[in-house]
XYZ file of C-alpha atoms in Angstrom:
197
model
C 29.627 10.064 -41.973
C 26.994 12.732 -42.720
C 25.344 13.873 -39.532
C 23.406 16.840 -40.841
C 22.912 19.858 -43.045
C 24.083 23.360 -42.194
C 21.780 26.101 -43.511
C 22.761 29.772 -43.627
C 19.930 31.939 -42.321
C 19.284 35.634 -41.817
C 16.534 34.699 -39.323
C 17.782 31.568 -37.582
C 14.711 31.055 -35.376
C 12.271 31.359 -38.284
C 14.270 29.057 -40.547
C 14.800 26.498 -37.806
C 11.054 26.431 -37.090
C 10.262 26.187 -40.798
C 12.540 23.215 -41.441
C 11.479 21.357 -38.288
C 7.853 21.664 -39.399
C 8.585 21.091 -43.094
C 10.365 17.794 -42.396
C 7.963 16.867 -39.575
C 11.218 16.136 -37.699
C 11.615 13.072 -39.966
C 15.251 13.291 -41.022
C 16.543 9.737 -40.477
C 18.696 11.058 -37.637
C 20.285 13.905 -39.606
C 20.367 17.291 -37.893
C 19.306 20.413 -39.781
C 21.254 23.257 -38.190
C 20.610 26.892 -39.110
C 23.502 29.307 -38.609
C 23.511 33.128 -38.823
C 24.414 34.692 -42.176
C 23.815 38.349 -43.048
C 24.295 38.037 -46.799
C 21.074 37.229 -48.665
C 20.847 34.243 -50.987
C 22.269 34.912 -54.452
C 19.629 34.912 -57.214
C 20.814 31.545 -58.563
C 19.898 27.953 -57.766
C 21.705 26.420 -54.802
C 24.118 23.590 -55.625
C 22.755 21.544 -52.727
C 19.057 21.203 -51.961
C 16.747 18.953 -49.979
C 13.965 16.682 -51.235
C 10.906 15.983 -49.108
C 8.435 13.154 -49.639
C 5.016 14.381 -50.708
C 3.309 11.124 -49.812
C 0.049 9.846 -51.283
C -1.652 13.222 -50.736
C 1.201 15.304 -52.146
C -1.062 18.211 -53.140
C -2.083 18.684 -49.504
C 1.562 18.416 -48.461
C 2.514 21.186 -50.898
C -0.329 23.331 -49.514
C 0.879 22.640 -45.949
C 4.396 23.764 -46.866
C 3.070 26.913 -48.543
C 1.097 27.666 -45.368
C 4.339 27.301 -43.373
C 5.971 30.046 -45.457
C 7.334 28.270 -48.531
C 6.793 29.767 -51.986
C 6.671 28.202 -55.428
C 9.974 28.434 -57.304
C 10.815 28.306 -60.989
C 14.380 27.208 -61.679
C 13.617 26.241 -65.269
C 12.476 22.755 -64.270
C 9.676 22.582 -66.841
C 7.064 19.823 -66.541
C 8.463 17.455 -63.910
C 6.871 14.924 -61.508
C 7.768 16.951 -58.437
C 7.061 20.423 -57.074
C 9.842 22.971 -56.638
C 9.386 25.280 -53.667
C 11.627 27.667 -51.753
C 11.919 28.099 -48.001
C 11.259 31.531 -46.422
C 14.761 32.716 -47.397
C 14.631 31.477 -50.986
C 16.467 28.136 -50.711
C 14.994 25.732 -53.238
C 13.714 22.308 -52.256
C 11.571 19.678 -53.943
C 8.443 17.830 -52.909
C 8.525 14.413 -54.566
C 5.330 12.740 -55.700
C 4.454 9.076 -55.058
C 6.389 6.636 -57.203
C 9.479 8.836 -57.438
C 12.560 6.581 -57.789
C 14.523 5.969 -54.619
C 11.925 7.316 -52.173
C 11.558 4.988 -49.177
C 9.212 7.099 -47.000
C 5.883 8.912 -47.313
C 6.921 11.968 -45.282
C 9.946 13.958 -44.211
C 13.413 14.370 -45.648
C 14.224 11.715 -48.258
C 17.184 13.092 -50.236
C 20.067 15.514 -50.095
C 20.758 16.503 -53.698
C 24.196 17.756 -54.696
C 24.699 19.165 -58.184
C 27.585 17.391 -59.898
C 28.680 17.921 -63.489
C 28.721 14.701 -65.495
C 32.495 14.846 -65.981
C 33.023 15.190 -62.201
C 30.622 12.439 -61.145
C 33.236 9.690 -60.732
C 35.534 11.831 -58.596
C 32.679 13.285 -56.554
C 30.980 9.960 -55.864
C 34.301 8.384 -54.827
C 35.054 11.347 -52.563
C 31.643 11.274 -50.864
C 31.643 7.488 -50.484
C 34.995 7.737 -48.687
C 33.950 10.743 -46.547
C 30.457 9.573 -45.733
C 30.848 5.801 -45.325
C 27.592 5.693 -47.313
C 27.655 3.377 -50.288
C 26.391 3.465 -53.835
C 22.807 2.247 -53.783
C 22.128 2.885 -57.459
C 23.212 4.723 -60.550
C 20.520 6.522 -62.499
C 20.199 8.995 -65.389
C 23.845 10.001 -65.144
C 23.686 10.268 -61.344
C 24.527 8.300 -58.218
C 22.530 7.659 -55.038
C 24.393 6.843 -51.798
C 22.754 5.429 -48.659
C 23.996 4.679 -45.149
C 22.352 1.251 -45.474
C 19.778 -0.279 -47.851
C 16.753 0.774 -45.760
C 17.909 4.273 -44.750
C 15.170 6.720 -45.720
C 17.566 9.573 -46.622
C 19.959 9.297 -49.542
C 22.676 11.521 -50.976
C 21.908 12.027 -54.670
C 24.594 13.413 -56.974
C 24.318 14.258 -60.626
C 23.764 16.832 -63.330
C 22.775 19.441 -64.097
C 25.260 21.390 -62.010
C 24.338 24.962 -61.159
C 27.227 27.390 -61.520
C 29.007 28.245 -58.309
C 27.904 31.617 -56.942
C 29.990 32.094 -53.851
C 29.665 30.005 -50.729
C 26.868 27.403 -50.710
C 24.021 28.318 -48.337
C 23.336 24.639 -47.615
C 26.260 22.414 -46.735
C 26.739 18.847 -45.582
C 27.964 18.264 -42.053
C 30.229 15.232 -41.732
C 31.586 13.620 -38.581
C 34.974 11.950 -38.883
C 37.737 10.899 -36.504
C 40.464 12.131 -38.836
C 40.838 15.517 -40.429
C 40.824 19.024 -39.074
C 37.409 20.200 -37.825
C 36.002 23.183 -39.700
C 34.896 24.060 -43.192
C 36.418 22.192 -46.128
C 35.602 21.764 -49.820
C 34.945 18.685 -51.920
C 36.713 18.209 -55.293
C 34.108 20.389 -57.048
C 34.512 23.236 -54.557
C 31.369 22.608 -52.494
C 31.828 23.490 -48.852
C 31.135 20.998 -46.070
C 31.622 21.048 -42.313
C 33.823 18.467 -40.634
C 33.194 17.751 -36.946
C 34.477 15.107 -34.549
């Protein structure tokens, strides 16, 4: 089952502090673990990103995140009902406004979003259901949302559009399982994930 997110970081201490504050330590039990990486982020959108709840005062939440070191990001999203920001090392994340589908909390981490091409959605959702022991909570706009249980505040959202692969993903799921060889593996679409016991 997913136990966390691994985040590559040039400055581990800074990124760890940023994400602890950004999520307010509200992660539904998932661990955000920053690991050292010398290579800077490629100038393309990550294939995995995090969504935070903006809550009723989402404008103030965006301002708080900007004060923590986030910056506004333009990934070609256009006019959407969420704000796209980037952490201090350029990793995109979204701040969802009230009423956003599937959001079950007013603060903290609410979704792990994995880009999946429409033609790969069936294979990817089956793979992640089997690896995560999370189950399909809903299908929406060509995507799938998995949850550990119906009231879990964090979901795994998969769907298009899929950003092109640009080397190793800087954010990766961490999955705990009794079977399988611990270490880094890839899902059917080539996205890396960490398997631990």
